[in-house]
XYZ file of C-alpha atoms in Angstrom:
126
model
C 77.293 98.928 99.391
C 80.070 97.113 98.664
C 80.002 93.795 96.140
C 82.255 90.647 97.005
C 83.635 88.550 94.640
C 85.633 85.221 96.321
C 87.373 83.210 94.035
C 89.811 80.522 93.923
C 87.632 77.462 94.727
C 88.357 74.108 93.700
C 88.832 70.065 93.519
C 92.092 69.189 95.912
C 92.852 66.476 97.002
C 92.951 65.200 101.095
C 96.306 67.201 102.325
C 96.253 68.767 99.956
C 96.459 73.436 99.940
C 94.121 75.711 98.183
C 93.942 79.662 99.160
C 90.655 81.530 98.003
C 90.316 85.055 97.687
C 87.870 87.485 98.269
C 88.437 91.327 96.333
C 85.908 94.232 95.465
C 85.100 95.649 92.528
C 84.158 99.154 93.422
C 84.827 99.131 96.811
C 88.354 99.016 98.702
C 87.939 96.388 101.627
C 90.279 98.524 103.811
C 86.815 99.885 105.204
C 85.863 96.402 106.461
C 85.705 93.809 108.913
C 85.999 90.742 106.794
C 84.913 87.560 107.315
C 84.939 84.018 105.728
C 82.600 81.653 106.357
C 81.723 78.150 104.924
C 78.693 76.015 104.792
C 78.258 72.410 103.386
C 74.989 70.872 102.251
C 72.763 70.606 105.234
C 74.661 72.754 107.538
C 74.334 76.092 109.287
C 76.516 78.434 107.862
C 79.714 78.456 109.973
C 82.583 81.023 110.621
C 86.050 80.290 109.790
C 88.398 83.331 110.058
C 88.130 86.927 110.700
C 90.291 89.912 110.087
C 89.458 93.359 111.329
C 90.486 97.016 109.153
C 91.947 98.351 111.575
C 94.016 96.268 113.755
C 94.501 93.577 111.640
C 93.595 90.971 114.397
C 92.993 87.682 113.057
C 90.454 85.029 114.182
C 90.013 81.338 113.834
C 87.260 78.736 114.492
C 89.237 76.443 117.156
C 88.533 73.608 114.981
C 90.780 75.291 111.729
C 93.431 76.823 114.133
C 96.946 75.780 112.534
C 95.639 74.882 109.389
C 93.813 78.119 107.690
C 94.989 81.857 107.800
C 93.603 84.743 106.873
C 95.182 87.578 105.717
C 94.938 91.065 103.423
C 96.964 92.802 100.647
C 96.067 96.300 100.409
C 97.707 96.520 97.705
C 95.214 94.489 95.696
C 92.456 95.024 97.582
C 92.374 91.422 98.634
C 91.510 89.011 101.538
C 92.743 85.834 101.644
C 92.445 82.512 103.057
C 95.154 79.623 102.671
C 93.917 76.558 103.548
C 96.516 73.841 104.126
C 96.433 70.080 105.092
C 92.657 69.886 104.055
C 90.199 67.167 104.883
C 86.841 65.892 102.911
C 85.086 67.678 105.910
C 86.371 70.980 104.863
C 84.272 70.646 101.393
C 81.720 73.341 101.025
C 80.997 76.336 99.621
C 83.115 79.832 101.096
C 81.825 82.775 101.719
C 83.579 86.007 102.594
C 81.362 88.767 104.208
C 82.348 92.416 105.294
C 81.393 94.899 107.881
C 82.477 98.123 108.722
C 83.058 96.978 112.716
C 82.209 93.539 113.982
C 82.733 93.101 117.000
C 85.615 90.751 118.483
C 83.129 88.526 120.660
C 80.634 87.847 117.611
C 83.026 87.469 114.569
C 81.777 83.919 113.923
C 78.063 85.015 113.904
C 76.873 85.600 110.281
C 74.299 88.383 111.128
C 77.531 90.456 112.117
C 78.243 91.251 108.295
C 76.289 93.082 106.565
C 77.556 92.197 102.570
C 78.194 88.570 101.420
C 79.948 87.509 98.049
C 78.687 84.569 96.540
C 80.883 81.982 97.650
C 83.350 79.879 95.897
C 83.294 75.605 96.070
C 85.597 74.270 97.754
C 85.840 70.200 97.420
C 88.334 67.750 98.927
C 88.207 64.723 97.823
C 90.348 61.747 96.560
């Protein structure tokens, strides 16, 4: 078991940056496949970005290419996500999710992670 905690959430405005972070408290997440995800009020929950343990290969929903990367300090047992140039449609609530192995072709599928934090709100607006 391992128990996500994302923080960083927050009121920005449009264009604005924010970065939220995702750490363990018992657990190191250099074991994991970890994920972010997002959803906003009457939405599926989507994927955003994915970084694998081992590799460190990063992925991105097409849609947030350019303007959101991922990316991991061992060092404080951390996963990241900066989010730059942000848009009302990027309001909801983010999740970040880890997995031992997910597999490349399914990052952006929820039921590939097995532990979920319980998300930080995210809100752009003016």
């Amino acid at each position: 078991q391992v128990q996500l905690v994302e923080s960083g959430g927050g009121l920005v405005q449009p264009g604005g940056s924010l970065r939220v972070s995702c750490t363990a408290s018992e657990s190191t997440l250099d074991y994991y496949d970890i994920g972010w995800f997002r959803q906003a009020p009457g939405k599926e929950r989507e994927g955003v970005s994915s970084i694998t343990r081992l590799s460190g290969r990063k992925f991105y929903a097409d849609s947030l290419k350019g303007r959101f990367t991922i990316s991991r300090d061992k060092t404080k047992n951390t996963v990241y996500l900066q989010m730059n140039s942000l848009k009302p449609e990027d309001t909801a609530v983010y999740y970040c999710s880890a997995a031992v192995v997910v597999y490349e072709d399914t990052w952006y599928n929820p039921l590939s992670y097995d532990f979920w934090g319980r998300g930080t709100q995210v809100t752009v607006s003016s």
